[in-house]
CSV table of N, CA and C in Angstrom, one decimal:
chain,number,residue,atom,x,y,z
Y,119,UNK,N,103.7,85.7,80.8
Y,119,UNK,CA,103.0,84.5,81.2
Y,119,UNK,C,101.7,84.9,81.9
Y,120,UNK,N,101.0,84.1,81.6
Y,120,UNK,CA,99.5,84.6,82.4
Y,120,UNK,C,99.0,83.8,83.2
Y,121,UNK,N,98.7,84.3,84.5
Y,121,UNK,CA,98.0,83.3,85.2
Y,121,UNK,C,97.1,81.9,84.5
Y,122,UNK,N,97.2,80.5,85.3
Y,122,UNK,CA,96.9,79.6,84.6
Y,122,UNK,C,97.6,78.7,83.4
Y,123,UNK,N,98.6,79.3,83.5
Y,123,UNK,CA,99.5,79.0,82.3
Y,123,UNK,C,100.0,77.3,82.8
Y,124,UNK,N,100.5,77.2,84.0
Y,124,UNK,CA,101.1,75.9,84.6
Y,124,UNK,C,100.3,75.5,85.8
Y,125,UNK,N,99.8,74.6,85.8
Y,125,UNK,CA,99.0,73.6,87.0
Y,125,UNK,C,99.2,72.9,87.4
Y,126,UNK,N,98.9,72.4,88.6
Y,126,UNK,CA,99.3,70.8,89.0
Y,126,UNK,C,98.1,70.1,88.9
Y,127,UNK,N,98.5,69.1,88.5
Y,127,UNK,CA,97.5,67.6,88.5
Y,127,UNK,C,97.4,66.7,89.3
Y,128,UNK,N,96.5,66.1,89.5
Y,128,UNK,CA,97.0,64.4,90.6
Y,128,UNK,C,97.1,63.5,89.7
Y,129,UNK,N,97.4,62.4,90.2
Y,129,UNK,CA,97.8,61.0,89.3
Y,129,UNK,C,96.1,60.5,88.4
Y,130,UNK,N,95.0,60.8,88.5
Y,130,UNK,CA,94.5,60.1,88.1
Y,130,UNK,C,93.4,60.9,87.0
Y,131,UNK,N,94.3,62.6,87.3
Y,131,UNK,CA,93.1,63.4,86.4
Y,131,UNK,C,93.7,63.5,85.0
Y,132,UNK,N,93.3,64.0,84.2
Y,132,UNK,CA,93.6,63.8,82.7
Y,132,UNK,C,94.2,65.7,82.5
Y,133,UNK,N,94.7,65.7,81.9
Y,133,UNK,CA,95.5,67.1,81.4
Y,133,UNK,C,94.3,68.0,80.5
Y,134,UNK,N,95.1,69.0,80.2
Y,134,UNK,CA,93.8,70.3,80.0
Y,134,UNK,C,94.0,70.0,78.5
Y,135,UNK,N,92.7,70.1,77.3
Y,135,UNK,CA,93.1,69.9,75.8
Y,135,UNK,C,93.8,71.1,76.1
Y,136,UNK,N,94.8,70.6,74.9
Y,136,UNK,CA,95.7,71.9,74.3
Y,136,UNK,C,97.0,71.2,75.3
Y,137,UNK,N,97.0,71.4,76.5
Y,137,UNK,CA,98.5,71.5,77.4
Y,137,UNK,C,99.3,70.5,77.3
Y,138,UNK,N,100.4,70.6,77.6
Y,138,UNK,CA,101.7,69.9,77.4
Y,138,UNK,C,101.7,69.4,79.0
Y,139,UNK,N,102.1,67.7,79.4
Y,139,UNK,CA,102.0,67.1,80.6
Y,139,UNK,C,103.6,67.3,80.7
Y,140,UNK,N,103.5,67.4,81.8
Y,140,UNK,CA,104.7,67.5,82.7
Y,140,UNK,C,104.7,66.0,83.7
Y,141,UNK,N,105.1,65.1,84.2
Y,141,UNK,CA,105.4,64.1,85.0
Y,141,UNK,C,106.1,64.3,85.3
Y,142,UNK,N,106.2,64.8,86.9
Y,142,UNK,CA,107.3,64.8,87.9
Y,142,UNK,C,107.7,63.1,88.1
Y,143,UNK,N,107.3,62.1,88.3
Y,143,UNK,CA,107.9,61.2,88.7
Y,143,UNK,C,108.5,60.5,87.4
Y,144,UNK,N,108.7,60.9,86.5
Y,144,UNK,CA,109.3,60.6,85.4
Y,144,UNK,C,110.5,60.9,85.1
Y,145,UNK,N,110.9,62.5,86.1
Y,145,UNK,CA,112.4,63.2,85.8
Y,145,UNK,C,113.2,62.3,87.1
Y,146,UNK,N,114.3,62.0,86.6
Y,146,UNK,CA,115.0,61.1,87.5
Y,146,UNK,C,115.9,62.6,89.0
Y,147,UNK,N,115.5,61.9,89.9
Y,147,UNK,CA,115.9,62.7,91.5
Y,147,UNK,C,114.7,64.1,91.2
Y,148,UNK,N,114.0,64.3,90.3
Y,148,UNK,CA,113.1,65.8,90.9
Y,148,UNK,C,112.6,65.5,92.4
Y,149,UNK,N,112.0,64.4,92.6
Y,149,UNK,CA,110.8,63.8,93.8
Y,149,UNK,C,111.7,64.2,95.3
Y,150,UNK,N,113.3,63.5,94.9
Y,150,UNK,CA,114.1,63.6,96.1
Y,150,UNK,C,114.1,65.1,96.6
Y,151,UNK,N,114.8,66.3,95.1
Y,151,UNK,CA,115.0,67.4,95.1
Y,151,UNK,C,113.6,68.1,96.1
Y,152,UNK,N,112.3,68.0,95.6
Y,152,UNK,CA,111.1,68.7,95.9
Y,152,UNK,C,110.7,68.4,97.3
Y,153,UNK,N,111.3,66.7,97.6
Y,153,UNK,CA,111.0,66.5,99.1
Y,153,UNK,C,112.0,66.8,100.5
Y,154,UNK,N,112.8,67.8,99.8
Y,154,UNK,CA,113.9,68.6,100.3
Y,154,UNK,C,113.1,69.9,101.2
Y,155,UNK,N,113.6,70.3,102.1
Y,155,UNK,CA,113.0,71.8,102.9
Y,155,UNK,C,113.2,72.9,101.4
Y,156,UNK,N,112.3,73.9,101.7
Y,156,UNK,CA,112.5,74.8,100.2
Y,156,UNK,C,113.3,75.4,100.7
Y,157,UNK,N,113.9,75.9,101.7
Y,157,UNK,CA,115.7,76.4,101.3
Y,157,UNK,C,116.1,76.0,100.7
Y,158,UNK,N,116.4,74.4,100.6
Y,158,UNK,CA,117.1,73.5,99.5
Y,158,UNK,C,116.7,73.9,98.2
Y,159,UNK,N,115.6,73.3,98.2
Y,159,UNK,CA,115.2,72.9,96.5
Y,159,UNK,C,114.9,74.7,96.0
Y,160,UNK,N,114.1,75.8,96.8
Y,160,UNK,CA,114.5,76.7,96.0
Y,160,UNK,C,115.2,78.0,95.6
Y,161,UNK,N,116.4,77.2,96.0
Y,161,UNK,CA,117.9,78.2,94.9
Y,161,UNK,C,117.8,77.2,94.0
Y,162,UNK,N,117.7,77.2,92.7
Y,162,UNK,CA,117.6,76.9,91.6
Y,162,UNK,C,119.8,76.5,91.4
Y,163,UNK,N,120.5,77.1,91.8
Y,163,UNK,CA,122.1,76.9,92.0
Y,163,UNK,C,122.3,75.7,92.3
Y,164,UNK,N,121.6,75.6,93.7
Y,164,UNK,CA,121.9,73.9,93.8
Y,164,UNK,C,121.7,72.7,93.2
Y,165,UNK,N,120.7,72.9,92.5
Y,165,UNK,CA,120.3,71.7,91.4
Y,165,UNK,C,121.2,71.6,90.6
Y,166,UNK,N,122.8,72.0,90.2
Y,166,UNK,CA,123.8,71.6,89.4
Y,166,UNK,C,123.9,70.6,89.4
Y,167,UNK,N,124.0,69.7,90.2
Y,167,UNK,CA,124.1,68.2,90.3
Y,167,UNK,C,123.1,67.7,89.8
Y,168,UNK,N,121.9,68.0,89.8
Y,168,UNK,CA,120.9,66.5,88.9
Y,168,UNK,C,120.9,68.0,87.8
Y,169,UNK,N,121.5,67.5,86.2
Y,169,UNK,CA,121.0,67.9,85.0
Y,169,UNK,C,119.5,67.4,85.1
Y,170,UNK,N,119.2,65.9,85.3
Y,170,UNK,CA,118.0,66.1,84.5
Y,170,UNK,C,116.8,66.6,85.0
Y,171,UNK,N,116.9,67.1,86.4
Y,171,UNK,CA,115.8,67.5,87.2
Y,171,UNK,C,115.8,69.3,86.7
Y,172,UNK,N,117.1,69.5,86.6
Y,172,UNK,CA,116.8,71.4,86.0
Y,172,UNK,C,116.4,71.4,84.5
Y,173,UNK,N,117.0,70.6,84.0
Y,173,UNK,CA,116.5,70.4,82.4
Y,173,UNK,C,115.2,70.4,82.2
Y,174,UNK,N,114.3,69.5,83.1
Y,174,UNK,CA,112.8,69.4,83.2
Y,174,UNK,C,112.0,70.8,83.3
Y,175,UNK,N,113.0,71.3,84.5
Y,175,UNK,CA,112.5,72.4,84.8
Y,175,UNK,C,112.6,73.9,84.2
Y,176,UNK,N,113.5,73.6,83.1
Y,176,UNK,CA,113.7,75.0,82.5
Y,176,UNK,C,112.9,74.6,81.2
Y,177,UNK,N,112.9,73.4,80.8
Y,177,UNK,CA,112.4,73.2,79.6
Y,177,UNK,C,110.9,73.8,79.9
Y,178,UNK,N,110.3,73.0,80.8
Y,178,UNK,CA,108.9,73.5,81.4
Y,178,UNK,C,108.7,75.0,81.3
Y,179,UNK,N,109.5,75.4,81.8
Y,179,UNK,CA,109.7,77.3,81.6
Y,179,UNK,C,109.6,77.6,80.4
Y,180,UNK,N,110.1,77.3,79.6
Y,180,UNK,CA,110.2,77.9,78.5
Y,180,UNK,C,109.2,77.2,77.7
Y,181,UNK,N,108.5,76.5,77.9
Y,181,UNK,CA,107.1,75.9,77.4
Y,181,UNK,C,106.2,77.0,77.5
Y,182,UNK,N,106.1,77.2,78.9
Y,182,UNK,CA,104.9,78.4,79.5
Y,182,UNK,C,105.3,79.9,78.8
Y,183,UNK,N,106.9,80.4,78.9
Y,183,UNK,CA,106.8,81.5,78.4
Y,183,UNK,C,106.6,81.6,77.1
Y,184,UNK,N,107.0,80.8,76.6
Y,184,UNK,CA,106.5,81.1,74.5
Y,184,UNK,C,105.1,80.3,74.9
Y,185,UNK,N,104.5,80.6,75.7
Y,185,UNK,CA,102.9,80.8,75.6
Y,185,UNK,C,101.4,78.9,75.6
Y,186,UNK,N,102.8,78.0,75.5
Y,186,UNK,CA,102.1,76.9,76.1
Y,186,UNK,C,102.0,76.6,77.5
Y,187,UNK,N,100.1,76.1,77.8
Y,187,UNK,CA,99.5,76.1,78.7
Y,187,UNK,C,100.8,74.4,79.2
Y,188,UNK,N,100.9,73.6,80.3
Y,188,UNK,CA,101.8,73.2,81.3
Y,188,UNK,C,101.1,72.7,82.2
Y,189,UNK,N,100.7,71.4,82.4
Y,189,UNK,CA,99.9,70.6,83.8
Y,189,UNK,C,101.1,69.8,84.0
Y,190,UNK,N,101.3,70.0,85.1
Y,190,UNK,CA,102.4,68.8,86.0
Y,190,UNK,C,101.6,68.1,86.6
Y,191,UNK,N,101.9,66.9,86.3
Y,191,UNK,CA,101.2,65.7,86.9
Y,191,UNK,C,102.4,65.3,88.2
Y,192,UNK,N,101.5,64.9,89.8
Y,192,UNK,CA,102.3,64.5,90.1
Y,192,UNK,C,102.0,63.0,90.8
Y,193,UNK,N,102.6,62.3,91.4
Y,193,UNK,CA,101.9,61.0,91.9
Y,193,UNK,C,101.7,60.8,93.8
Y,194,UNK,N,101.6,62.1,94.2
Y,194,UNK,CA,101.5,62.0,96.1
Y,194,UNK,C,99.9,61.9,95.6
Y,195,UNK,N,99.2,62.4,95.1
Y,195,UNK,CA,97.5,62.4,95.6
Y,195,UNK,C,96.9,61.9,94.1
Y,196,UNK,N,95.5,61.5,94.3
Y,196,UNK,CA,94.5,61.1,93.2
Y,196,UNK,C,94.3,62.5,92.5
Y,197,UNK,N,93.6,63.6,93.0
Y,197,UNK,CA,92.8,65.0,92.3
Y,197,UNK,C,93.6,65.9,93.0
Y,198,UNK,N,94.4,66.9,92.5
Y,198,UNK,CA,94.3,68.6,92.7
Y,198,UNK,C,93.3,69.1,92.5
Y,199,UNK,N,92.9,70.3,93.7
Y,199,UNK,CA,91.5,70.7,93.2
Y,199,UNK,C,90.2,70.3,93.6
Y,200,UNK,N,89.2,71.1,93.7
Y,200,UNK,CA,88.2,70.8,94.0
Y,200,UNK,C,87.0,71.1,93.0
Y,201,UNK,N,87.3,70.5,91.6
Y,201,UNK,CA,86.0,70.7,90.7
Y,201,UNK,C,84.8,70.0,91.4
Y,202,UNK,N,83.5,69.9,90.7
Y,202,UNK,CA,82.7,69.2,91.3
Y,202,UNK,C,82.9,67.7,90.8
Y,203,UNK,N,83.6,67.3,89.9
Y,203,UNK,CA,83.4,65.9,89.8
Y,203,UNK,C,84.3,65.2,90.7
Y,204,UNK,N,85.2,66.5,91.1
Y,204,UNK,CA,86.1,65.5,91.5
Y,204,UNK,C,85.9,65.4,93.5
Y,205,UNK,N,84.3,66.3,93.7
Y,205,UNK,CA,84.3,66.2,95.3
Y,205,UNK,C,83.7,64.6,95.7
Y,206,UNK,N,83.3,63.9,95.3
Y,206,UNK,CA,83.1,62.4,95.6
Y,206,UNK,C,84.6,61.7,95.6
Y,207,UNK,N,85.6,62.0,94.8
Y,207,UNK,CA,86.5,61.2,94.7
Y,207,UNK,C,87.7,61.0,96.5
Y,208,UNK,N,88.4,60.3,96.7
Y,208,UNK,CA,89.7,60.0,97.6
Y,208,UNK,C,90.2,60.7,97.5
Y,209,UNK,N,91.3,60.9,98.4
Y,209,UNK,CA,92.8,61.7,98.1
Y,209,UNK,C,92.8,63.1,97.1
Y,210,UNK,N,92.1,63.6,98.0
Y,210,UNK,CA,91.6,65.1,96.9
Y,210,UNK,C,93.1,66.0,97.0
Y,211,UNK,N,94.4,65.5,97.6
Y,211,UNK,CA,95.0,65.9,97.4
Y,211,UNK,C,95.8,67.3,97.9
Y,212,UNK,N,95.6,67.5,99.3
Y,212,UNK,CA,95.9,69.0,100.1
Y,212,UNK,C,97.4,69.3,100.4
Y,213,UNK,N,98.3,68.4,100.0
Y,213,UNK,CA,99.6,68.4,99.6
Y,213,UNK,C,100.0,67.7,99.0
Y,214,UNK,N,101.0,68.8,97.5
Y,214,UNK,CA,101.3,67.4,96.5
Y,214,UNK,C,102.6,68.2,96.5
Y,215,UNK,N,103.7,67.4,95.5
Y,215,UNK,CA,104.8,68.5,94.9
Y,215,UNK,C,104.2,70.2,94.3
């Protein structure tokens, strides 16, 4: 996998041509999972209980490793990032999932 391969997005920026969107608020309990301390959420063991939040997440994996590019969109902030279009904008987003 190569750097760049998976990104995060904010709610209101548009995905990279070519990449596959990922929506975290779309996978049912990821948001609860991620807003957990990372001791919790990262042993990857404990997520036995929500299938569909590891499903999201392995599927995502294996998007990136067979070589597709991967923007996770999430909905805490407007922009990840600081392109230039996006320095006029709100909620630039300094903590997201």
């Amino acid at each position: 996998m190569t750097q760049g391969q998976i990104t995060n997005i904010g709610k209101l920026q548009n995905h990279r041509p070519g990449s596959r969107l990922a929506d975290i608020s779309k996978v049912q309990g990821l948001k609860k999972i991620l807003d957990q301390d990372f001791e919790s959420w990262s042993n990857f063991d404990n997520w036995i209980t929500n299938k569909p939040a590891a499903q999201f997440i392995v599927s995502r994996a294996m998007q990136a490793h067979k070589g597709s590019k991967v923007d996770v969109r999430c909905d805490c902030c407007d922009y990840v990032g600081l392109a230039p279009e996006d320095l006029k904008m709100k909620n630039k987003g300094l903590s997201c999932y």
